[in-house]
């Protein structure tokens, strides 16, 4: 706690990674916390559903070896023995062929581009993963930098489709700083012989237990968590937080921490300073969408299959090629992932309609695929799945302090140059808690 030793009553909106991490840290600093969550469970974007009697995330998740904050959370919460580490088989699908990309040597076999193109892809990736300073890449787009670095042929076969798949119409505007840091972090998650293979972590029993443990610890330390509680507004007076309104009730507060996306933040706090709103409005979002299939047999041999061809999805993540299918009563679990702009037709579909729309693309991955393989299907979407990271994005990051006294913000638009993920949301939540305490 700060030198004033004043215990604050802090209300946190959102029970995802950032909100729970912030609440836990605030309690350790001596403050009282109450969390308001619109859904019926904690976890935010890491919520789960049941497949074969086992919880599974609605959107695919794993950890890298350099996700040190998330690993620390597992250890501190007594769940370290649940976290298992695997060597996945990954591939890149282009020109109707899956090219393995498990070790750097696989790049030499990537004959979708010329030998010179392969060499340039390898050398540029090696250069980028070793750069510890991302700021020189802030004012150049990934497209401009990579065409210069690897050539148009290699860009069109590899990086270009990946950027297009993730950011759609914004793909030409994505900043190289974001991609450079993503390459550095992804290639840093290595192990095995000579450290050549990627290592990914996934916990027994899904990620759900860590959020349940966080919630239980917060409540056992005197905190409160309200589920199915959709906050209507942050109540202010003379530009100072007084509390929140939820369900027609008023909850007083000394401080309020929002972990909501920018559009929701603006709706909850219409009195935000105009200059802060201007920053919030600089960031656009892509919807994240995942069609999850339970199959009676494997679809591919790969865990992560990035898609460069024109298919109706941009990645095929076969979860049970990472963890045993026996956890899911023998079901082979496949995520077919998309990032789409608001208004995309996929967002109006149900799981059956999406599967029908995807069927020809699935058959491109495996010509033997038949709809009879599908035991069950689910479709999930999230409107704030992926902030669009343009050049000079550091100018678009809203500060944790909003300009309204007592109101702070922690959301995925503030995770930069890293990509959004559990590790960085945990870290951001802890930082927001410390800012609240420091200003006490």
GROMACS .gro file of C-alpha atoms in nm:
model
  440
    1UNK     CA    1   0.000   0.000   0.000
    2UNK     CA    2   0.113   0.357  -0.059
    3UNK     CA    3   0.252   0.573   0.220
    4UNK     CA    4  -0.092   0.712   0.306
    5UNK     CA    5  -0.196   0.363   0.424
    6UNK     CA    6  -0.551   0.439   0.312
    7UNK     CA    7  -0.749   0.133   0.212
    8UNK     CA    8  -0.929   0.200  -0.114
    9UNK     CA    9  -1.254   0.046  -0.228
   10UNK     CA   10  -1.182  -0.044  -0.591
   11UNK     CA   11  -1.445  -0.169  -0.833
   12UNK     CA   12  -1.314  -0.369  -1.130
   13UNK     CA   13  -1.526  -0.411  -1.443
   14UNK     CA   14  -1.440  -0.738  -1.614
   15UNK     CA   15  -1.329  -1.074  -1.470
   16UNK     CA   16  -1.082  -1.166  -1.741
   17UNK     CA   17  -0.706  -1.199  -1.706
   18UNK     CA   18  -0.640  -0.827  -1.654
   19UNK     CA   19  -0.929  -0.773  -1.412
   20UNK     CA   20  -0.850  -1.074  -1.192
   21UNK     CA   21  -0.476  -1.001  -1.192
   22UNK     CA   22  -0.542  -0.641  -1.095
   23UNK     CA   23  -0.779  -0.743  -0.816
   24UNK     CA   24  -0.528  -0.991  -0.676
   25UNK     CA   25  -0.250  -0.732  -0.680
   26UNK     CA   26  -0.473  -0.463  -0.525
   27UNK     CA   27  -0.555  -0.699  -0.238
   28UNK     CA   28  -0.187  -0.767  -0.181
   29UNK     CA   29  -0.144  -0.388  -0.153
   30UNK     CA   30  -0.411  -0.373   0.116
   31UNK     CA   31  -0.715  -0.259  -0.080
   32UNK     CA   32  -1.072  -0.393  -0.100
   33UNK     CA   33  -1.195  -0.507  -0.442
   34UNK     CA   34  -1.525  -0.596  -0.603
   35UNK     CA   35  -1.545  -0.734  -0.959
   36UNK     CA   36  -1.839  -0.702  -1.198
   37UNK     CA   37  -1.861  -0.950  -1.485
   38UNK     CA   38  -2.136  -0.952  -1.751
   39UNK     CA   39  -2.090  -1.322  -1.830
   40UNK     CA   40  -2.184  -1.614  -1.607
   41UNK     CA   41  -1.823  -1.717  -1.545
   42UNK     CA   42  -1.479  -1.568  -1.494
   43UNK     CA   43  -1.207  -1.584  -1.760
   44UNK     CA   44  -1.304  -1.317  -2.013
   45UNK     CA   45  -1.174  -1.421  -2.355
   46UNK     CA   46  -1.051  -1.748  -2.202
   47UNK     CA   47  -1.396  -1.884  -2.118
   48UNK     CA   48  -1.450  -2.257  -2.174
   49UNK     CA   49  -1.715  -2.502  -2.283
   50UNK     CA   50  -1.739  -2.881  -2.250
   51UNK     CA   51  -1.606  -3.131  -2.503
   52UNK     CA   52  -1.626  -3.497  -2.405
   53UNK     CA   53  -1.645  -3.410  -2.036
   54UNK     CA   54  -1.340  -3.182  -2.042
   55UNK     CA   55  -1.338  -2.800  -2.042
   56UNK     CA   56  -1.193  -2.642  -2.356
   57UNK     CA   57  -1.137  -2.277  -2.445
   58UNK     CA   58  -1.376  -2.121  -2.696
   59UNK     CA   59  -1.071  -1.969  -2.865
   60UNK     CA   60  -0.742  -2.160  -2.889
   61UNK     CA   61  -0.484  -2.076  -2.623
   62UNK     CA   62  -0.135  -2.185  -2.530
   63UNK     CA   63   0.170  -2.039  -2.358
   64UNK     CA   64   0.519  -1.971  -2.484
   65UNK     CA   65   0.823  -2.043  -2.270
   66UNK     CA   66   0.885  -1.667  -2.244
   67UNK     CA   67   0.536  -1.602  -2.102
   68UNK     CA   68   0.700  -1.558  -1.765
   69UNK     CA   69   0.414  -1.373  -1.594
   70UNK     CA   70   0.159  -1.641  -1.679
   71UNK     CA   71   0.399  -1.917  -1.569
   72UNK     CA   72   0.454  -1.729  -1.242
   73UNK     CA   73   0.079  -1.715  -1.186
   74UNK     CA   74   0.056  -2.092  -1.226
   75UNK     CA   75   0.334  -2.141  -0.973
   76UNK     CA   76   0.207  -1.887  -0.720
   77UNK     CA   77  -0.145  -2.029  -0.734
   78UNK     CA   78  -0.026  -2.385  -0.676
   79UNK     CA   79  -0.104  -2.503  -1.029
   80UNK     CA   80   0.249  -2.533  -1.164
   81UNK     CA   81   0.227  -2.911  -1.191
   82UNK     CA   82  -0.069  -2.879  -1.429
   83UNK     CA   83   0.129  -2.692  -1.692
   84UNK     CA   84   0.265  -2.930  -1.955
   85UNK     CA   85   0.509  -2.844  -2.233
   86UNK     CA   86   0.490  -2.986  -2.584
   87UNK     CA   87   0.680  -2.976  -2.914
   88UNK     CA   88   0.412  -2.906  -3.177
   89UNK     CA   89   0.421  -2.987  -3.546
   90UNK     CA   90   0.341  -2.667  -3.738
   91UNK     CA   91   0.296  -2.606  -4.109
   92UNK     CA   92   0.216  -2.340  -4.368
   93UNK     CA   93  -0.051  -2.416  -4.629
   94UNK     CA   94   0.012  -2.256  -4.967
   95UNK     CA   95  -0.052  -2.370  -5.325
   96UNK     CA   96  -0.266  -2.655  -5.190
   97UNK     CA   97   0.027  -2.803  -5.000
   98UNK     CA   98   0.112  -2.813  -4.629
   99UNK     CA   99   0.478  -2.726  -4.577
  100UNK     CA  100   0.612  -2.826  -4.234
  101UNK     CA  101   0.758  -2.537  -4.033
  102UNK     CA  102   0.872  -2.707  -3.714
  103UNK     CA  103   1.245  -2.633  -3.728
  104UNK     CA  104   1.447  -2.371  -3.918
  105UNK     CA  105   1.564  -2.648  -4.153
  106UNK     CA  106   1.209  -2.681  -4.287
  107UNK     CA  107   1.251  -2.345  -4.451
  108UNK     CA  108   1.501  -2.495  -4.694
  109UNK     CA  109   1.229  -2.736  -4.814
  110UNK     CA  110   0.976  -2.456  -4.868
  111UNK     CA  111   0.977  -2.480  -5.248
  112UNK     CA  112   0.669  -2.261  -5.285
  113UNK     CA  113   0.927  -1.987  -5.335
  114UNK     CA  114   1.265  -1.981  -5.504
  115UNK     CA  115   1.581  -2.084  -5.321
  116UNK     CA  116   1.687  -1.720  -5.300
  117UNK     CA  117   1.345  -1.633  -5.156
  118UNK     CA  118   1.388  -1.902  -4.889
  119UNK     CA  119   1.729  -1.770  -4.796
  120UNK     CA  120   1.593  -1.417  -4.766
  121UNK     CA  121   1.301  -1.539  -4.552
  122UNK     CA  122   1.540  -1.719  -4.320
  123UNK     CA  123   1.793  -1.439  -4.290
  124UNK     CA  124   1.528  -1.173  -4.232
  125UNK     CA  125   1.360  -1.382  -3.960
  126UNK     CA  126   1.695  -1.445  -3.793
  127UNK     CA  127   1.774  -1.074  -3.804
  128UNK     CA  128   1.435  -0.971  -3.667
  129UNK     CA  129   1.430  -1.223  -3.382
  130UNK     CA  130   1.764  -1.093  -3.257
  131UNK     CA  131   1.666  -0.727  -3.249
  132UNK     CA  132   1.585  -0.624  -2.892
  133UNK     CA  133   1.467  -0.274  -2.987
  134UNK     CA  134   1.139  -0.253  -3.179
  135UNK     CA  135   1.124   0.127  -3.201
  136UNK     CA  136   1.317   0.162  -3.531
  137UNK     CA  137   1.029  -0.026  -3.699
  138UNK     CA  138   0.753   0.202  -3.569
  139UNK     CA  139   0.707   0.420  -3.876
  140UNK     CA  140   0.720   0.155  -4.149
  141UNK     CA  141   0.449  -0.090  -4.249
  142UNK     CA  142   0.514  -0.462  -4.234
  143UNK     CA  143   0.432  -0.486  -4.603
  144UNK     CA  144   0.685  -0.222  -4.706
  145UNK     CA  145   0.960  -0.360  -4.485
  146UNK     CA  146   0.907  -0.727  -4.575
  147UNK     CA  147   0.883  -0.680  -4.952
  148UNK     CA  148   1.213  -0.500  -4.928
  149UNK     CA  149   1.361  -0.770  -4.703
  150UNK     CA  150   1.236  -1.094  -4.862
  151UNK     CA  151   1.112  -0.992  -5.207
  152UNK     CA  152   0.762  -0.983  -5.354
  153UNK     CA  153   0.750  -1.355  -5.434
  154UNK     CA  154   0.828  -1.467  -5.078
  155UNK     CA  155   0.606  -1.198  -4.929
  156UNK     CA  156   0.309  -1.312  -5.141
  157UNK     CA  157   0.363  -1.677  -5.046
  158UNK     CA  158   0.424  -1.628  -4.675
  159UNK     CA  159   0.391  -1.300  -4.487
  160UNK     CA  160   0.135  -1.128  -4.707
  161UNK     CA  161  -0.144  -1.387  -4.667
  162UNK     CA  162  -0.085  -1.406  -4.291
  163UNK     CA  163  -0.124  -1.030  -4.253
  164UNK     CA  164  -0.429  -1.034  -4.482
  165UNK     CA  165  -0.588  -1.316  -4.287
  166UNK     CA  166  -0.544  -1.146  -3.952
  167UNK     CA  167  -0.617  -0.785  -4.045
  168UNK     CA  168  -0.825  -0.803  -4.365
  169UNK     CA  169  -0.860  -0.458  -4.526
  170UNK     CA  170  -0.608  -0.311  -4.280
  171UNK     CA  171  -0.329  -0.555  -4.372
  172UNK     CA  172  -0.128  -0.303  -4.576
  173UNK     CA  173  -0.128  -0.059  -4.282
  174UNK     CA  174   0.001  -0.293  -4.009
  175UNK     CA  175   0.312  -0.164  -3.837
  176UNK     CA  176   0.636  -0.358  -3.862
  177UNK     CA  177   0.714  -0.295  -3.494
  178UNK     CA  178   0.427  -0.523  -3.393
  179UNK     CA  179   0.534  -0.801  -3.631
  180UNK     CA  180   0.902  -0.773  -3.542
  181UNK     CA  181   0.827  -0.818  -3.174
  182UNK     CA  182   0.590  -1.106  -3.245
  183UNK     CA  183   0.865  -1.280  -3.441
  184UNK     CA  184   1.112  -1.222  -3.158
  185UNK     CA  185   0.877  -1.365  -2.894
  186UNK     CA  186   0.756  -1.658  -3.105
  187UNK     CA  187   1.104  -1.766  -3.208
  188UNK     CA  188   1.216  -1.723  -2.847
  189UNK     CA  189   0.989  -2.009  -2.733
  190UNK     CA  190   1.238  -2.278  -2.828
  191UNK     CA  191   1.369  -2.598  -2.675
  192UNK     CA  192   1.451  -2.955  -2.765
  193UNK     CA  193   1.782  -3.062  -2.913
  194UNK     CA  194   1.994  -2.757  -3.000
  195UNK     CA  195   1.696  -2.537  -2.911
  196UNK     CA  196   1.556  -2.564  -3.265
  197UNK     CA  197   1.201  -2.674  -3.189
  198UNK     CA  198   0.916  -2.456  -3.073
  199UNK     CA  199   0.787  -2.533  -2.722
  200UNK     CA  200   0.429  -2.453  -2.621
  201UNK     CA  201   0.254  -2.492  -2.287
  202UNK     CA  202  -0.099  -2.607  -2.214
  203UNK     CA  203  -0.238  -2.703  -1.871
  204UNK     CA  204  -0.411  -3.026  -1.780
  205UNK     CA  205  -0.777  -2.942  -1.736
  206UNK     CA  206  -0.758  -2.632  -1.959
  207UNK     CA  207  -0.683  -2.276  -1.847
  208UNK     CA  208  -1.010  -2.263  -1.655
  209UNK     CA  209  -0.858  -2.376  -1.319
  210UNK     CA  210  -0.624  -2.076  -1.303
  211UNK     CA  211  -0.916  -1.835  -1.337
  212UNK     CA  212  -1.121  -2.030  -1.086
  213UNK     CA  213  -0.827  -2.028  -0.845
  214UNK     CA  214  -0.777  -1.655  -0.893
  215UNK     CA  215  -1.147  -1.592  -0.829
  216UNK     CA  216  -1.151  -1.816  -0.520
  217UNK     CA  217  -0.841  -1.651  -0.375
  218UNK     CA  218  -0.986  -1.304  -0.431
  219UNK     CA  219  -1.309  -1.400  -0.259
  220UNK     CA  220  -1.135  -1.578   0.029
  221UNK     CA  221  -0.941  -1.256   0.091
  222UNK     CA  222  -1.260  -1.055   0.127
  223UNK     CA  223  -1.321  -0.954  -0.234
  224UNK     CA  224  -1.654  -0.989  -0.409
  225UNK     CA  225  -1.727  -1.111  -0.761
  226UNK     CA  226  -2.065  -1.040  -0.921
  227UNK     CA  227  -2.142  -1.258  -1.225
  228UNK     CA  228  -2.417  -1.188  -1.480
  229UNK     CA  229  -2.377  -0.826  -1.378
  230UNK     CA  230  -2.368  -0.593  -1.676
  231UNK     CA  231  -2.244  -0.249  -1.571
  232UNK     CA  232  -2.458   0.031  -1.708
  233UNK     CA  233  -2.233   0.329  -1.638
  234UNK     CA  234  -1.951   0.471  -1.432
  235UNK     CA  235  -2.096   0.736  -1.203
  236UNK     CA  236  -1.895   1.056  -1.175
  237UNK     CA  237  -1.931   1.397  -1.018
  238UNK     CA  238  -1.714   1.698  -1.102
  239UNK     CA  239  -1.486   1.474  -1.313
  240UNK     CA  240  -1.431   1.239  -1.018
  241UNK     CA  241  -1.539   0.874  -0.986
  242UNK     CA  242  -1.815   0.804  -0.736
  243UNK     CA  243  -1.896   0.444  -0.826
  244UNK     CA  244  -2.082   0.240  -1.084
  245UNK     CA  245  -2.442   0.170  -1.177
  246UNK     CA  246  -2.532  -0.193  -1.244
  247UNK     CA  247  -2.867  -0.364  -1.250
  248UNK     CA  248  -3.033  -0.045  -1.137
  249UNK     CA  249  -2.818  -0.037  -0.825
  250UNK     CA  250  -2.544   0.208  -0.727
  251UNK     CA  251  -2.212   0.074  -0.594
  252UNK     CA  252  -1.988   0.340  -0.437
  253UNK     CA  253  -1.614   0.335  -0.503
  254UNK     CA  254  -1.293   0.524  -0.439
  255UNK     CA  255  -1.151   0.397  -0.767
  256UNK     CA  256  -1.286   0.216  -1.074
  257UNK     CA  257  -1.077   0.003  -1.308
  258UNK     CA  258  -1.226  -0.078  -1.648
  259UNK     CA  259  -1.090  -0.373  -1.848
  260UNK     CA  260  -1.339  -0.314  -2.128
  261UNK     CA  261  -1.271  -0.258  -2.502
  262UNK     CA  262  -1.252   0.103  -2.615
  263UNK     CA  263  -1.607   0.131  -2.755
  264UNK     CA  264  -1.754  -0.010  -2.432
  265UNK     CA  265  -1.535   0.220  -2.226
  266UNK     CA  266  -1.672   0.523  -2.411
  267UNK     CA  267  -2.029   0.407  -2.357
  268UNK     CA  268  -1.978   0.351  -1.985
  269UNK     CA  269  -1.807   0.689  -1.933
  270UNK     CA  270  -1.958   0.957  -2.157
  271UNK     CA  271  -1.769   1.229  -1.964
  272UNK     CA  272  -1.423   1.110  -2.072
  273UNK     CA  273  -1.200   1.399  -2.179
  274UNK     CA  274  -1.217   1.464  -2.552
  275UNK     CA  275  -0.842   1.415  -2.596
  276UNK     CA  276  -0.865   1.072  -2.432
  277UNK     CA  277  -1.161   0.976  -2.652
  278UNK     CA  278  -0.958   1.082  -2.954
  279UNK     CA  279  -0.691   0.829  -2.860
  280UNK     CA  280  -0.950   0.556  -2.797
  281UNK     CA  281  -1.099   0.618  -3.141
  282UNK     CA  282  -0.767   0.567  -3.319
  283UNK     CA  283  -0.783   0.191  -3.267
  284UNK     CA  284  -1.006  -0.033  -3.478
  285UNK     CA  285  -1.088  -0.393  -3.389
  286UNK     CA  286  -1.121  -0.711  -3.589
  287UNK     CA  287  -1.374  -0.966  -3.468
  288UNK     CA  288  -1.224  -1.301  -3.370
  289UNK     CA  289  -1.425  -1.602  -3.482
  290UNK     CA  290  -1.362  -1.973  -3.428
  291UNK     CA  291  -1.554  -2.269  -3.560
  292UNK     CA  292  -1.467  -2.556  -3.327
  293UNK     CA  293  -1.515  -2.910  -3.455
  294UNK     CA  294  -1.517  -3.241  -3.265
  295UNK     CA  295  -1.417  -3.504  -3.522
  296UNK     CA  296  -1.402  -3.882  -3.503
  297UNK     CA  297  -1.054  -3.884  -3.661
  298UNK     CA  298  -0.762  -3.643  -3.723
  299UNK     CA  299  -0.799  -3.380  -3.991
  300UNK     CA  300  -0.424  -3.317  -4.038
  301UNK     CA  301  -0.102  -3.417  -3.867
  302UNK     CA  302  -0.026  -3.059  -3.756
  303UNK     CA  303  -0.108  -2.853  -3.451
  304UNK     CA  304  -0.085  -2.512  -3.616
  305UNK     CA  305  -0.152  -2.482  -3.986
  306UNK     CA  306  -0.136  -2.123  -4.111
  307UNK     CA  307  -0.330  -2.066  -4.433
  308UNK     CA  308  -0.187  -1.866  -4.723
  309UNK     CA  309  -0.429  -1.990  -4.989
  310UNK     CA  310  -0.773  -1.838  -5.039
  311UNK     CA  311  -0.973  -2.047  -4.792
  312UNK     CA  312  -1.271  -1.932  -4.581
  313UNK     CA  313  -1.054  -1.947  -4.267
  314UNK     CA  314  -0.702  -1.824  -4.192
  315UNK     CA  315  -0.571  -2.091  -3.954
  316UNK     CA  316  -0.643  -2.451  -3.868
  317UNK     CA  317  -0.542  -2.527  -3.509
  318UNK     CA  318  -0.579  -2.896  -3.431
  319UNK     CA  319  -0.573  -2.892  -3.054
  320UNK     CA  320  -0.552  -3.269  -3.015
  321UNK     CA  321  -0.232  -3.274  -3.218
  322UNK     CA  322  -0.082  -3.089  -2.921
  323UNK     CA  323  -0.256  -3.260  -2.627
  324UNK     CA  324  -0.399  -3.614  -2.612
  325UNK     CA  325  -0.744  -3.672  -2.761
  326UNK     CA  326  -0.823  -3.899  -2.466
  327UNK     CA  327  -0.886  -3.588  -2.256
  328UNK     CA  328  -1.188  -3.517  -2.476
  329UNK     CA  329  -1.333  -3.869  -2.478
  330UNK     CA  330  -1.153  -3.951  -2.802
  331UNK     CA  331  -1.275  -3.645  -2.992
  332UNK     CA  332  -1.028  -3.482  -3.229
  333UNK     CA  333  -1.064  -3.108  -3.166
  334UNK     CA  334  -1.006  -2.858  -3.448
  335UNK     CA  335  -1.030  -2.479  -3.441
  336UNK     CA  336  -1.091  -2.305  -3.774
  337UNK     CA  337  -1.004  -1.943  -3.707
  338UNK     CA  338  -1.095  -1.611  -3.866
  339UNK     CA  339  -1.047  -1.241  -3.800
  340UNK     CA  340  -1.317  -1.042  -3.973
  341UNK     CA  341  -1.438  -0.680  -3.978
  342UNK     CA  342  -1.772  -0.577  -3.826
  343UNK     CA  343  -2.062  -0.669  -4.051
  344UNK     CA  344  -1.893  -0.974  -4.206
  345UNK     CA  345  -2.146  -1.244  -4.311
  346UNK     CA  346  -1.974  -1.503  -4.089
  347UNK     CA  347  -2.091  -1.313  -3.781
  348UNK     CA  348  -2.453  -1.383  -3.877
  349UNK     CA  349  -2.403  -1.760  -3.915
  350UNK     CA  350  -2.459  -2.041  -3.668
  351UNK     CA  351  -2.219  -2.335  -3.639
  352UNK     CA  352  -2.401  -2.544  -3.900
  353UNK     CA  353  -2.401  -2.263  -4.155
  354UNK     CA  354  -2.033  -2.188  -4.091
  355UNK     CA  355  -1.943  -2.556  -4.132
  356UNK     CA  356  -2.126  -2.569  -4.464
  357UNK     CA  357  -1.945  -2.253  -4.573
  358UNK     CA  358  -1.608  -2.397  -4.465
  359UNK     CA  359  -1.657  -2.749  -4.601
  360UNK     CA  360  -1.482  -2.701  -4.935
  361UNK     CA  361  -1.191  -2.529  -4.761
  362UNK     CA  362  -1.158  -2.812  -4.509
  363UNK     CA  363  -1.146  -3.057  -4.798
  364UNK     CA  364  -0.857  -2.858  -4.945
  365UNK     CA  365  -0.662  -2.945  -4.629
  366UNK     CA  366  -0.769  -3.308  -4.640
  367UNK     CA  367  -0.938  -3.430  -4.962
  368UNK     CA  368  -1.078  -3.732  -4.776
  369UNK     CA  369  -1.275  -3.517  -4.532
  370UNK     CA  370  -1.641  -3.604  -4.507
  371UNK     CA  371  -1.909  -3.424  -4.312
  372UNK     CA  372  -1.985  -3.754  -4.135
  373UNK     CA  373  -1.655  -3.712  -3.946
  374UNK     CA  374  -1.810  -3.424  -3.749
  375UNK     CA  375  -1.952  -3.530  -3.413
  376UNK     CA  376  -2.028  -3.176  -3.299
  377UNK     CA  377  -1.961  -2.815  -3.394
  378UNK     CA  378  -1.963  -2.481  -3.212
  379UNK     CA  379  -1.913  -2.125  -3.335
  380UNK     CA  380  -1.776  -1.847  -3.114
  381UNK     CA  381  -1.701  -1.482  -3.185
  382UNK     CA  382  -1.563  -1.183  -2.997
  383UNK     CA  383  -1.597  -0.821  -3.119
  384UNK     CA  384  -1.270  -0.713  -2.956
  385UNK     CA  385  -1.065  -1.012  -3.059
  386UNK     CA  386  -0.779  -0.824  -3.226
  387UNK     CA  387  -0.686  -0.456  -3.211
  388UNK     CA  388  -0.553  -0.331  -3.544
  389UNK     CA  389  -0.189  -0.234  -3.490
  390UNK     CA  390  -0.088   0.032  -3.743
  391UNK     CA  391   0.236   0.227  -3.784
  392UNK     CA  392   0.334   0.458  -3.498
  393UNK     CA  393   0.088   0.272  -3.280
  394UNK     CA  394   0.250   0.402  -2.963
  395UNK     CA  395   0.058   0.725  -3.034
  396UNK     CA  396  -0.267   0.527  -3.019
  397UNK     CA  397  -0.215   0.366  -2.679
  398UNK     CA  398  -0.451   0.510  -2.418
  399UNK     CA  399  -0.286   0.575  -2.084
  400UNK     CA  400  -0.393   0.369  -1.783
  401UNK     CA  401  -0.512   0.692  -1.622
  402UNK     CA  402  -0.806   0.826  -1.820
  403UNK     CA  403  -0.822   1.192  -1.718
  404UNK     CA  404  -1.123   1.125  -1.494
  405UNK     CA  405  -1.001   1.126  -1.134
  406UNK     CA  406  -1.012   0.775  -0.990
  407UNK     CA  407  -1.082   0.601  -1.323
  408UNK     CA  408  -0.826   0.373  -1.486
  409UNK     CA  409  -0.827   0.153  -1.794
  410UNK     CA  410  -0.649  -0.174  -1.876
  411UNK     CA  411  -0.733  -0.349  -2.204
  412UNK     CA  412  -0.567  -0.519  -2.500
  413UNK     CA  413  -0.509  -0.196  -2.691
  414UNK     CA  414  -0.243  -0.111  -2.431
  415UNK     CA  415  -0.041  -0.429  -2.490
  416UNK     CA  416   0.229  -0.316  -2.729
  417UNK     CA  417   0.457  -0.407  -2.894
  418UNK     CA  418   0.349  -0.752  -2.774
  419UNK     CA  419   0.040  -0.916  -2.920
  420UNK     CA  420  -0.267  -0.964  -2.701
  421UNK     CA  421  -0.252  -1.274  -2.483
  422UNK     CA  422  -0.298  -1.401  -2.130
  423UNK     CA  423   0.059  -1.334  -2.025
  424UNK     CA  424   0.045  -0.966  -2.114
  425UNK     CA  425  -0.306  -0.919  -1.978
  426UNK     CA  426  -0.191  -1.056  -1.642
  427UNK     CA  427   0.106  -0.820  -1.653
  428UNK     CA  428  -0.109  -0.522  -1.753
  429UNK     CA  429  -0.357  -0.593  -1.475
  430UNK     CA  430  -0.082  -0.593  -1.215
  431UNK     CA  431   0.059  -0.270  -1.353
  432UNK     CA  432  -0.283  -0.102  -1.343
  433UNK     CA  433  -0.320  -0.206  -0.979
  434UNK     CA  434   0.015  -0.052  -0.896
  435UNK     CA  435  -0.080   0.274  -1.072
  436UNK     CA  436  -0.397   0.288  -0.862
  437UNK     CA  437  -0.198   0.231  -0.545
  438UNK     CA  438   0.073   0.481  -0.637
  439UNK     CA  439  -0.185   0.754  -0.691
  440UNK     CA  440  -0.345   0.686  -0.351
   0.00000   0.00000   0.00000
